[in-house]
Coordinates of C-alpha atoms and ligand atoms in Angstrom, one line a residue:
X29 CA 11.7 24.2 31.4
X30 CA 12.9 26.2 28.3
X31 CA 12.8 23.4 25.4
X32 CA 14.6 23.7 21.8
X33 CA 12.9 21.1 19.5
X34 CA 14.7 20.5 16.5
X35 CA 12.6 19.5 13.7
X36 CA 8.7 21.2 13.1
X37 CA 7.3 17.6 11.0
X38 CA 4.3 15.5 12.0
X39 CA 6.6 14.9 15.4
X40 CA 8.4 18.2 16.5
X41 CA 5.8 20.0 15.9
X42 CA 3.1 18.5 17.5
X43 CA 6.0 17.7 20.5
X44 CA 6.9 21.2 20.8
X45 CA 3.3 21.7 20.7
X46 CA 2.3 19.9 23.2
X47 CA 5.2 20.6 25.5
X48 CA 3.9 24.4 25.5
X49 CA 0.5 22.8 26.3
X50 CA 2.2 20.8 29.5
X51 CA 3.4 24.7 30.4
X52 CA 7.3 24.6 28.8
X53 CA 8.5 27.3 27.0
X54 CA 9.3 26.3 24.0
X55 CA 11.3 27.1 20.8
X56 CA 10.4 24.9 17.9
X57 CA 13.1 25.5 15.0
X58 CA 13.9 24.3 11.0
X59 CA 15.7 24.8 8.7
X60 CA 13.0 25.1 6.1
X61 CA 12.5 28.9 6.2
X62 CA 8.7 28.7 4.7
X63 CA 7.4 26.1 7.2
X64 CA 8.5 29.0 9.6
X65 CA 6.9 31.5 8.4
X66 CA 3.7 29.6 8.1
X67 CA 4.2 28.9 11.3
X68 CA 4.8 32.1 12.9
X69 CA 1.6 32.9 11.4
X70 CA -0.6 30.4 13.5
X71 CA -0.4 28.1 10.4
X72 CA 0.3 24.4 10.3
X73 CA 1.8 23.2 7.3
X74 CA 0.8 19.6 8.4
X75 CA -2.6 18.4 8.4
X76 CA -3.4 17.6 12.0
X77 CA -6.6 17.8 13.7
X78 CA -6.4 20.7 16.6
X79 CA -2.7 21.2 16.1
X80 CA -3.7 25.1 14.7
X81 CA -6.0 25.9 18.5
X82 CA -3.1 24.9 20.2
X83 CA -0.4 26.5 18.8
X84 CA -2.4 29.8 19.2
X85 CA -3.1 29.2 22.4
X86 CA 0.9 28.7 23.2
X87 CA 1.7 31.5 21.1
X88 CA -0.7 34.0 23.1
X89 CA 0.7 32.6 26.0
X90 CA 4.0 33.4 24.8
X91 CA 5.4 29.6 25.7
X92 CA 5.7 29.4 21.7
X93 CA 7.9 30.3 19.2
X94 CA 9.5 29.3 15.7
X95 CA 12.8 30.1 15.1
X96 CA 15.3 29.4 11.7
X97 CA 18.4 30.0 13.5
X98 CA 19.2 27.2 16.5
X99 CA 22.3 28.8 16.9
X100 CA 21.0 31.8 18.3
X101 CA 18.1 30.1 20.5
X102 CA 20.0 27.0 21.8
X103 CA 22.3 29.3 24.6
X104 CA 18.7 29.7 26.3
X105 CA 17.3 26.5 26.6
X106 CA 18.4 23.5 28.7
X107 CA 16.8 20.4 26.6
X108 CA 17.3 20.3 22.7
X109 CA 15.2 17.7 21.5
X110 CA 16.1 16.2 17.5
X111 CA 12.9 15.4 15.8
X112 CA 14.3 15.7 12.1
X113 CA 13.7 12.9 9.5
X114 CA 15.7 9.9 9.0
X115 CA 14.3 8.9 5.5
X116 CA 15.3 5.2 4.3
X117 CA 18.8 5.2 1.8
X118 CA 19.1 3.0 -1.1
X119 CA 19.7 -0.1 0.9
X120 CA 16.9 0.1 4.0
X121 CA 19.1 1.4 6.6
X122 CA 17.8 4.8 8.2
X123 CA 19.6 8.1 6.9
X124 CA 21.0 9.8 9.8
X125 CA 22.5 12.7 8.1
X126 CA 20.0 14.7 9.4
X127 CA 20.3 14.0 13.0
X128 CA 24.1 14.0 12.7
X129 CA 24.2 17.5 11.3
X130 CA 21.7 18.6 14.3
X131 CA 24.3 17.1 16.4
X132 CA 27.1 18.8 15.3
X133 CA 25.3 22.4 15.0
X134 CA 24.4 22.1 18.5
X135 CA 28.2 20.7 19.7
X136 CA 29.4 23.9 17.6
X137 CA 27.6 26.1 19.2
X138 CA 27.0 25.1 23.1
X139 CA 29.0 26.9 25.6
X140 CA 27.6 25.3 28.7
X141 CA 26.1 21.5 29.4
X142 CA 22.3 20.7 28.3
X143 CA 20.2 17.7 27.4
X144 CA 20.2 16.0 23.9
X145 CA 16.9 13.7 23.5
X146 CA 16.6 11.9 20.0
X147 CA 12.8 12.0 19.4
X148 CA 13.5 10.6 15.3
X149 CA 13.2 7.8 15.1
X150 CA 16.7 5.8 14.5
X151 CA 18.7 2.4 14.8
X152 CA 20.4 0.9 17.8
X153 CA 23.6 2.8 18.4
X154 CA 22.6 6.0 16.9
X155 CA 22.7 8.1 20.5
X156 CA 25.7 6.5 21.1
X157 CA 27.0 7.9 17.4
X158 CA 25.5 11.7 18.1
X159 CA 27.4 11.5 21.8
X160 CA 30.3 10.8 20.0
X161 CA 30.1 13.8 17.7
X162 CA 29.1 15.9 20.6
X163 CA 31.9 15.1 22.7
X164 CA 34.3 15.1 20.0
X165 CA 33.3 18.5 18.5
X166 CA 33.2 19.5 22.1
X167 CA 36.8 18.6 22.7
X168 CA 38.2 20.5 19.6
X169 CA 36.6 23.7 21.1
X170 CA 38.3 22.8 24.1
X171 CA 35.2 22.5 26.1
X172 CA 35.3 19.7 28.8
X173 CA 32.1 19.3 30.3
X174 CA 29.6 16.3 29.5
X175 CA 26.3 16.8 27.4
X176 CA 23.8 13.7 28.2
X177 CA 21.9 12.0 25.0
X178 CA 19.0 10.4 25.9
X179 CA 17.0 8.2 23.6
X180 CA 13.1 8.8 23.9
X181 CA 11.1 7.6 20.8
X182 CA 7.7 8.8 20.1
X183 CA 4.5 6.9 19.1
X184 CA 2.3 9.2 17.9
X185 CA 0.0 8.5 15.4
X186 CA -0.9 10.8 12.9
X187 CA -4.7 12.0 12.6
X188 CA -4.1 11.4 16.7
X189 CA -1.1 12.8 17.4
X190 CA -2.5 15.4 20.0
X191 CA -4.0 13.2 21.9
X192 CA -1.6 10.8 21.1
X193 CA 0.9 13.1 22.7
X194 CA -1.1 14.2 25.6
X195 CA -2.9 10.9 26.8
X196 CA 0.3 8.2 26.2
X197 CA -0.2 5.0 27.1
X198 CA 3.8 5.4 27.9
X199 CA 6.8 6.9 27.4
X200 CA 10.0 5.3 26.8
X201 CA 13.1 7.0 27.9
X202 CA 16.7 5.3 27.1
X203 CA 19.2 6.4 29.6
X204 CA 21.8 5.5 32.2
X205 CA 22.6 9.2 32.6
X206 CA 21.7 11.0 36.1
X207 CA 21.4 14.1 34.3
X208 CA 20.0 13.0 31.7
X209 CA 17.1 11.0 33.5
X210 CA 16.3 14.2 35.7
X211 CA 15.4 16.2 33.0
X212 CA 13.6 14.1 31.3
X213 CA 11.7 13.8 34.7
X214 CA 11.2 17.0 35.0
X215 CA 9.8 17.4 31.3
X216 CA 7.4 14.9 31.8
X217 CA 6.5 16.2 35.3
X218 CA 3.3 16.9 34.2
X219 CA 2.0 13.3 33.1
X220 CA 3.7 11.9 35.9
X221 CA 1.5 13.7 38.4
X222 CA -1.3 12.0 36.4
X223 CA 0.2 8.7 35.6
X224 CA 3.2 8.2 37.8
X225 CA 3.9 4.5 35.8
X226 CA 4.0 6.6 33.0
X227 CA 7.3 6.1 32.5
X228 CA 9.4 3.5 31.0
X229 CA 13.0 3.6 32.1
X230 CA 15.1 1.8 29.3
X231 CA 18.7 2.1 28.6
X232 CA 19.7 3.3 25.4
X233 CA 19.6 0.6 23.1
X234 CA 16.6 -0.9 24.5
X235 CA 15.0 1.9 23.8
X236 CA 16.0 2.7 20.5
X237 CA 15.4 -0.7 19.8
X238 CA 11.3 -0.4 21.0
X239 CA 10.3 1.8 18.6
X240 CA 11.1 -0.3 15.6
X241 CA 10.3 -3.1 17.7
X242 CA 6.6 -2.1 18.0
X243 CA 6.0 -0.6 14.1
X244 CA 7.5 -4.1 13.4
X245 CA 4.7 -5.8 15.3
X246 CA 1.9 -3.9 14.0
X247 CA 3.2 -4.2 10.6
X248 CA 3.7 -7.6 11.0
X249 CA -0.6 -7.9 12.1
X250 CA -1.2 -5.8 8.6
X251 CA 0.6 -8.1 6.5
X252 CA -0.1 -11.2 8.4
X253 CA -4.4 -10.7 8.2
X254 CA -4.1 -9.1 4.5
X255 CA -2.2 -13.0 3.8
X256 CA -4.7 -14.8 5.2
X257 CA -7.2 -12.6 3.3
X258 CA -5.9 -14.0 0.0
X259 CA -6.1 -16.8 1.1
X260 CA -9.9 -16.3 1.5
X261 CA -9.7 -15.7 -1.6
X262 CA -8.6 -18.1 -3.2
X263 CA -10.4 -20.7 -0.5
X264 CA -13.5 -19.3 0.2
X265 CA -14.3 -17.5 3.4
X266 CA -14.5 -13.8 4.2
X267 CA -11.7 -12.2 6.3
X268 CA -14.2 -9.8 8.3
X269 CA -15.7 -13.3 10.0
X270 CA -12.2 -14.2 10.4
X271 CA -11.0 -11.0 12.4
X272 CA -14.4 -10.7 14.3
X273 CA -13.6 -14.9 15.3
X274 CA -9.9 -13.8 16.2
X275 CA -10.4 -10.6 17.7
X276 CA -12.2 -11.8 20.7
X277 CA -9.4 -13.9 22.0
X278 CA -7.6 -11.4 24.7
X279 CA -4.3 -12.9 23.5
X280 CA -4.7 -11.4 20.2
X281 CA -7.1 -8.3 20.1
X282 CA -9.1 -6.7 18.0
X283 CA -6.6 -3.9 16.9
X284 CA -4.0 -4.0 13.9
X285 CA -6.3 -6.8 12.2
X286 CA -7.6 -5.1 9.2
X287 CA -7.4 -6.4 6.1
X288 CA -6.9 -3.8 3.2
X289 CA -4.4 -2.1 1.0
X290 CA -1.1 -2.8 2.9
X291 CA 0.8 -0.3 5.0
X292 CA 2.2 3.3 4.1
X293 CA 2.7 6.3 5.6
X294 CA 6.5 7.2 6.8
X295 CA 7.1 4.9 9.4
X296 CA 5.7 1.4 9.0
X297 CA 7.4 0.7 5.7
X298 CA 10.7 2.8 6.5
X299 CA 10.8 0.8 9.9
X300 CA 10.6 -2.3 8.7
X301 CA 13.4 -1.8 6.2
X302 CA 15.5 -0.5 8.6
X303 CA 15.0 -3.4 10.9
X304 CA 15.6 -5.9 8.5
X305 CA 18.8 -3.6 8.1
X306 CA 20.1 -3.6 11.2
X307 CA 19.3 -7.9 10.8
X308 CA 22.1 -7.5 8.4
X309 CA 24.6 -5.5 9.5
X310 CA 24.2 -7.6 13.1
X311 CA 24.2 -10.8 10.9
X312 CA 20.8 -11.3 12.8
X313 CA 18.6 -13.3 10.3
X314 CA 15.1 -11.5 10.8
X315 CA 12.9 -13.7 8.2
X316 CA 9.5 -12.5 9.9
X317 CA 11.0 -8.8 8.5
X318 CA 11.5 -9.8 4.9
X319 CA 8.3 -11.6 5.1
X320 CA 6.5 -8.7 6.4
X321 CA 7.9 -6.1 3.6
X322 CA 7.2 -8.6 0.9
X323 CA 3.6 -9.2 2.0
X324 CA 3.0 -5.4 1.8
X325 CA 4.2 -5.2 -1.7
X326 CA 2.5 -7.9 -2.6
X327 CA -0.7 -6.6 -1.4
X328 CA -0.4 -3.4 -3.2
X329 CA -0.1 -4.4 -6.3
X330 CA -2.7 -7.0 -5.5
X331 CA -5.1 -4.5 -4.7
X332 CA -4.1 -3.1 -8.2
X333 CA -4.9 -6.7 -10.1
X334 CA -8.3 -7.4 -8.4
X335 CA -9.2 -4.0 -10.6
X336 CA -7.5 -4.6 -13.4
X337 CA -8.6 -8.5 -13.4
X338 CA -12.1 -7.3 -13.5
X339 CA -11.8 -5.3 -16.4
X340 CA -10.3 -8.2 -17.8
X341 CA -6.9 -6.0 -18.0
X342 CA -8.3 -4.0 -20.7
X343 CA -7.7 -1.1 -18.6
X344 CA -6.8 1.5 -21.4
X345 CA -9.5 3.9 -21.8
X346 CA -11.5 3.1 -18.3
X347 CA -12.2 5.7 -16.0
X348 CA -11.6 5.3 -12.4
X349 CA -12.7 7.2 -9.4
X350 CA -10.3 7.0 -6.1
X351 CA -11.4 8.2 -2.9
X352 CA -8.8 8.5 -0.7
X353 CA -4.8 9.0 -1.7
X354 CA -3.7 9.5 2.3
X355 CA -2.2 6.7 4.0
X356 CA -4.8 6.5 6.5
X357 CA -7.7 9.1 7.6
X358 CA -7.4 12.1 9.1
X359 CA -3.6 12.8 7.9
X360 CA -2.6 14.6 4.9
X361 CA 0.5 12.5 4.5
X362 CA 1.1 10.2 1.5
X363 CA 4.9 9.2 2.1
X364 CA 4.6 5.2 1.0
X365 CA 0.8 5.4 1.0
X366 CA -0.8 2.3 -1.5
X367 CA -2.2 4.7 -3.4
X368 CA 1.1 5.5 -4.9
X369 CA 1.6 2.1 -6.5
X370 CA -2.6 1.9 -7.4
X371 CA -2.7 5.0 -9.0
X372 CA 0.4 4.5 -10.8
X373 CA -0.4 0.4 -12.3
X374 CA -3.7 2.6 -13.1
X375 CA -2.3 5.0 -15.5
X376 CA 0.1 2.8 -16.7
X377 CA -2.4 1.0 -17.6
X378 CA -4.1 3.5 -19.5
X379 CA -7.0 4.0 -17.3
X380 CA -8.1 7.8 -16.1
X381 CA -8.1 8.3 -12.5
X382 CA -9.4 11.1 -10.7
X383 CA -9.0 11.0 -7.4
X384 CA -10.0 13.0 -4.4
X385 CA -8.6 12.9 -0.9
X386 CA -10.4 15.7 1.9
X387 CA -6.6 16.5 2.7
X388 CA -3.8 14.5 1.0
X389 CA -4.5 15.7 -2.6
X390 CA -2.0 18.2 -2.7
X391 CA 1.1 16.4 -0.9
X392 CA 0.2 13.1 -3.3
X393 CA 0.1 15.3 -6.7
X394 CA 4.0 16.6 -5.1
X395 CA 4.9 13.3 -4.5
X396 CA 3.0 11.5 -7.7
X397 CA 3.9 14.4 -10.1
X398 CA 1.8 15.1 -12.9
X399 CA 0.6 12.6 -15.2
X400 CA -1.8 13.6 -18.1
X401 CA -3.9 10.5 -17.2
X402 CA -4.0 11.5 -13.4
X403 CA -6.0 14.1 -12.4
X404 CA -7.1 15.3 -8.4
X405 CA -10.6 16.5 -8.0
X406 CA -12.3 18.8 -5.2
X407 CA -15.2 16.3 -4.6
X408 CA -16.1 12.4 -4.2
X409 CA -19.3 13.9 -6.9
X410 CA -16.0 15.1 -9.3
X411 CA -14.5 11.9 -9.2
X412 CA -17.1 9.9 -10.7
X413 CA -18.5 12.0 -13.4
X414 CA -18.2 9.8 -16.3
X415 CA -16.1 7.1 -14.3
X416 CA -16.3 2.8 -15.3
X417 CA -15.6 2.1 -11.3
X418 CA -15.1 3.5 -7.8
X419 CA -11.9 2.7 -5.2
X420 CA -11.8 3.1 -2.0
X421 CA -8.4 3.4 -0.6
X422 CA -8.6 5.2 2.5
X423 CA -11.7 5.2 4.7
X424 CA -12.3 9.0 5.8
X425 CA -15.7 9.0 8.0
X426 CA -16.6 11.7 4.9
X427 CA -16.8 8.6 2.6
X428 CA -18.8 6.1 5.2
X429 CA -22.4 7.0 3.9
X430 CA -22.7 7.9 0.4
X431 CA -25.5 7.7 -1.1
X432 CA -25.3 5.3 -3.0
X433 CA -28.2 5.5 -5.7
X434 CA -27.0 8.5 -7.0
X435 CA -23.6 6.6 -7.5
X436 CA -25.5 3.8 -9.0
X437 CA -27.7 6.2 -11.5
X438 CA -24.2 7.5 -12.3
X439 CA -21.5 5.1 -12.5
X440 CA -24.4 2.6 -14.0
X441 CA -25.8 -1.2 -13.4
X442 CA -23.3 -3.4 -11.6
X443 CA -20.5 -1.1 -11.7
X444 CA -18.1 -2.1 -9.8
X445 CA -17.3 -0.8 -6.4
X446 CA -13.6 -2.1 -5.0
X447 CA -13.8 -1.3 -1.2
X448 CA -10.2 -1.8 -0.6
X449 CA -10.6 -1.3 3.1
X450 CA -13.4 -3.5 3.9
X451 CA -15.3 -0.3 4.8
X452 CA -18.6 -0.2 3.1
X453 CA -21.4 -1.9 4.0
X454 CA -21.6 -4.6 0.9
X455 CA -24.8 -5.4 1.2
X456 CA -25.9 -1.6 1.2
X457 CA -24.2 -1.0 -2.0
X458 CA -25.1 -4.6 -3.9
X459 CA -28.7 -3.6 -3.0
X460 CA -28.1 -0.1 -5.0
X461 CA -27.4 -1.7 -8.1
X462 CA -23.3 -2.3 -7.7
X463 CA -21.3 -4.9 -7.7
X464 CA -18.9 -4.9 -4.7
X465 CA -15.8 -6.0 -4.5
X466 CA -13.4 -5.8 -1.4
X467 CA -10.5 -7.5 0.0
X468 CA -10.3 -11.2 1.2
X469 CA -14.0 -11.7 0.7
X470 CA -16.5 -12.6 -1.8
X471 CA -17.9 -10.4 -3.9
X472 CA -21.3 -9.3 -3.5
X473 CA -23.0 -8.3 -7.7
X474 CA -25.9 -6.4 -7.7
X475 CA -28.7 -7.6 -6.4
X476 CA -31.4 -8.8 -8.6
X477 CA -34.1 -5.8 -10.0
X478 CA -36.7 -7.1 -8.0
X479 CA -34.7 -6.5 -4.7
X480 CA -33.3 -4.1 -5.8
X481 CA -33.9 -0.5 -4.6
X482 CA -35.0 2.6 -6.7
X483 CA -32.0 3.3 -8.9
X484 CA -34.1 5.6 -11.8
X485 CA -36.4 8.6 -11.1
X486 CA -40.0 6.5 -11.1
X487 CA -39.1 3.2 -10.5
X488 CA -40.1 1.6 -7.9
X489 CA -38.0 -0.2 -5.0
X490 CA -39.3 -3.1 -2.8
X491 CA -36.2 -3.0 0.0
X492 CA -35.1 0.1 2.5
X493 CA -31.4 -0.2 3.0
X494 CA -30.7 1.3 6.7
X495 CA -27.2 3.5 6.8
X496 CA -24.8 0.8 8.1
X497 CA -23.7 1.2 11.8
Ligands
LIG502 N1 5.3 10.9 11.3 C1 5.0 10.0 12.3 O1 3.9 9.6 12.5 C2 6.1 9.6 13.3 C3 5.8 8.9 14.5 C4 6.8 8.5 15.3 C5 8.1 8.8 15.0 N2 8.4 9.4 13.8 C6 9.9 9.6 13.6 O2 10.1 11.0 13.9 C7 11.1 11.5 13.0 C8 10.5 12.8 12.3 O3 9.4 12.4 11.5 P1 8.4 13.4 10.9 O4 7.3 12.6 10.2 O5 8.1 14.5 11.9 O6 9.4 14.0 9.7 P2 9.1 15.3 8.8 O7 9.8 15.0 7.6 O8 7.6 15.6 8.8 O9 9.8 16.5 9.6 C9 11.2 16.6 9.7 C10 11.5 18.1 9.8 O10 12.8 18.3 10.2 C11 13.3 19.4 9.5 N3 14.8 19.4 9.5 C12 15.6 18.6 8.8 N4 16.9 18.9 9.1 C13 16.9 19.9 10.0 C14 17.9 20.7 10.7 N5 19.2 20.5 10.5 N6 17.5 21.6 11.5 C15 16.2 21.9 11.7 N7 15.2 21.2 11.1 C16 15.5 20.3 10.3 C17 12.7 19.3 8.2 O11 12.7 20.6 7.5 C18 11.3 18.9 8.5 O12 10.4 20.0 8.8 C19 11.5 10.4 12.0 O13 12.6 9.7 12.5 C20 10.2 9.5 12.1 O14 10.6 8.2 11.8 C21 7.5 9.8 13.0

């Protein structure tokens, strides 16, 4: 099937991608004229593992191409999907300006009936709006035929998204619309010969309503287990005994129950706020939704306390190493990542930080701006030269194993170490000679000299610390 996707972000473009990969011919198209050109290039402006093979292998099978101009493509094709942002506004609710203005360009420009699929992500009623300003735009050309909208959300995750994309667990399709379901049948032809549950027939508000409905949930486990870490805390216990003694009960699962930083990236926190606006504007109190943003903010500038408590809030002058700036691993996205609101109490504070991220240092030095306190480095060995502490706050598998003698011979005795993901070993890096420190659970000092292991040239060590599992 010939395919315009509408949108080349984290979703479009791995979509339109992907839909190449099924054997589509498709024409991925935006408005931002560099991403194009990258693009046309073979290059990906997103980090995304394995996106770059597989546009090459589209393009040389000429089932790819990136366009600037829908208007010219869109009399080709017979699916248009809309995979453009819709940002938060001032008050929660999701921005559809973006969608709406795809919607019109294509109503302007159509001279024959096709499929319109909302991929972005967007409140209850919105395929219902972008019908409406089909068909009306339609009817002012004096056009009278029928253009079907279907709603069919997309759960990638970033860092996954190929995979993600070609392996779903589902895919959920809003429509009442024969049309409208048969070519979204016919799209997905190729997982249904695999999978032929695959699908998840919805109507359109049910489906609309799914996507925020499952962000909500997950968010929901983050700020529920990083509660109950503070509470740990405060009580005693450590959270990681908690999850392992939850995570075995099939009702719960082990996934989603990580205590850490809070939640970022661009959909969790958007998601949530736009749930909690649609709450109002349906006069629907959703108290688990308020509870679950607040939580998350909380946490963040939590995280940023438990450093600044240890210093004693004398701050000014200390220098910090971050590791990490990325919402999660293996994305270069920092939209709403923690690290925003660390690094920022940081250098408020008057403390250096130099941070390094394998992929996200760029995009959170756009988004952070400059800052002559705030500096991005090309190596975790950059970071700490002449740093008071190291922070975790994403957990790349680059960072799992560092060696962490050399980090105690530089940062010093007892330094601390604040694992904000629970993802070091804190046994590993007490026995180097630092004191760590990570979310809902005791902190671990360095261990005492005589078990201690070799932390200067000629001393000796009387313990072998194993790479943790
Ligand atoms: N990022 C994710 O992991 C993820 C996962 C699932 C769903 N979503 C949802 O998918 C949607 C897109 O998210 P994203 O992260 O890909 O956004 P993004 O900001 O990375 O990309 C959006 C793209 O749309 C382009 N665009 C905007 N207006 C346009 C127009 N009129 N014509 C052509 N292109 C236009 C922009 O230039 C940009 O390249 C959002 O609604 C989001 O909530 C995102």
């Amino acid at each position: 099937m010939r395919i315009l996707m509408v949108g080349t972000g984290y979703v479009g473009l791995v979509s339109g991608v992907c839909l190449a990969e099924c054997g589509h011919d498709v024409i991925c198209a935006d408005i931002d004229e560099n991403k194009v050109q990258m693009l046309r290039k073979g290059k990906s402006p997103i980090y995304e593992p394995g996106i770059e093979q597989l546009m090459s292998r589209a393009m040389k099978r000429n089932r790819l191409r990136f366009s600037t101009n829908l208007e010219e493509d869109i009399g080709s094709v017979e699916a248009v999907f809309i995979a453009v942002g819709t940002p938060p506004g001032e008050d929660g609710a999701a921005d559809l300006v973006y969608v709406e203005r795809v919607a019109s360009d294509i109503a302007q420009t159509i001279t024959k009936p096709l499929t319109v699929i909302v991929k972005s992500t967007v409140p209850v009623g919105s395929c219902e709006r972008v019908e409406s300003i089909i068909q009306s735009t339609l009817a002012t050309r004096k056009l009278h035929f029928t253009v079907p909208v279907v709603s069919n959300p997309e759960f990638l995750k970033e860092g996954n998204a190929i995979r993600d994309f070609l392996k779903p667990d589902r895919i959920v399709i809003g429509t009442q619309n024969q049309a409208g379901q048969d070519t979204l049948a016919a799209i997905y032809a190729p997982f249904t010969q695999e999978k032929p549950d695959i699908l998840v027939w919805l109507d359109r508000r049910s489906a609309e309503l799914t996507k925020y409905a499952a962000n909500a949930m997950l968010a929901t486990r983050i700020s529920f287990m990083n509660e109950l870490a503070m509470l740990c805390e405060s009580a005693g216990g450590d959270i990681e005994q908690v999850r392992r003694g939850i995570a075995s009960d099939p009702r719960i699962g082990p996934l989603f129950l990580r205590a850490g930083a809070g939640y970022g990236g661009s959909c969790f926190p958007k998601d949530v706020k736009a749930l909690r606006h649609l709450g109002n504007l349906y006069g629907t109190h959703l108290g688990i939704m308020n509870a679950v943003h607040d939580a998350n903010e909380v946490q963040k500038n939590h995280c940023f306390e438990l450093i600044s408590k240890h210093f004693n809030g004398a701050l000014k002058g200390k220098s910090i190493a971050i590791w990490g700036l990325s919402f999660k691993p293996e994305t270069d996205d920092v939209r709403e990542a923690p690290a925003l609101t660390i690094v920022q109490g940081l250098v408020s504070a008057g403390a250096k930080v130099k941070a390094y991220d394998p992929q996200g240092g760029e995009s959170f030095a756009a988004i952070f701006g400059a800052h002559p306190n705030f500096q991005t480095c090309l190596s975790t060995e950059e970071t700490l030269e002449s740093a008071d502490a190291l922070t975790l706050l994403t957990e790349w598998s680059e960072f799992r194993f560092p060696n962490w003698q050399a980090i105690a011979l530089t940062l010093g005795l007892n330094a601390p170490v604040f694992d904000l993901r629970n993802f070091f070993d804190r046994e590993t890096v007490s026995a180097a000679g630092l004191h760590y420190i990570g979310i809902g659970r005791p902190s671990l000092p360095a261990q005492p000299r005589t078990t201690r292991t070799k932390l200067n040239k000629g001393e000796h060590h009387d313990r072998t610390i194993e790479p943790q599992a």
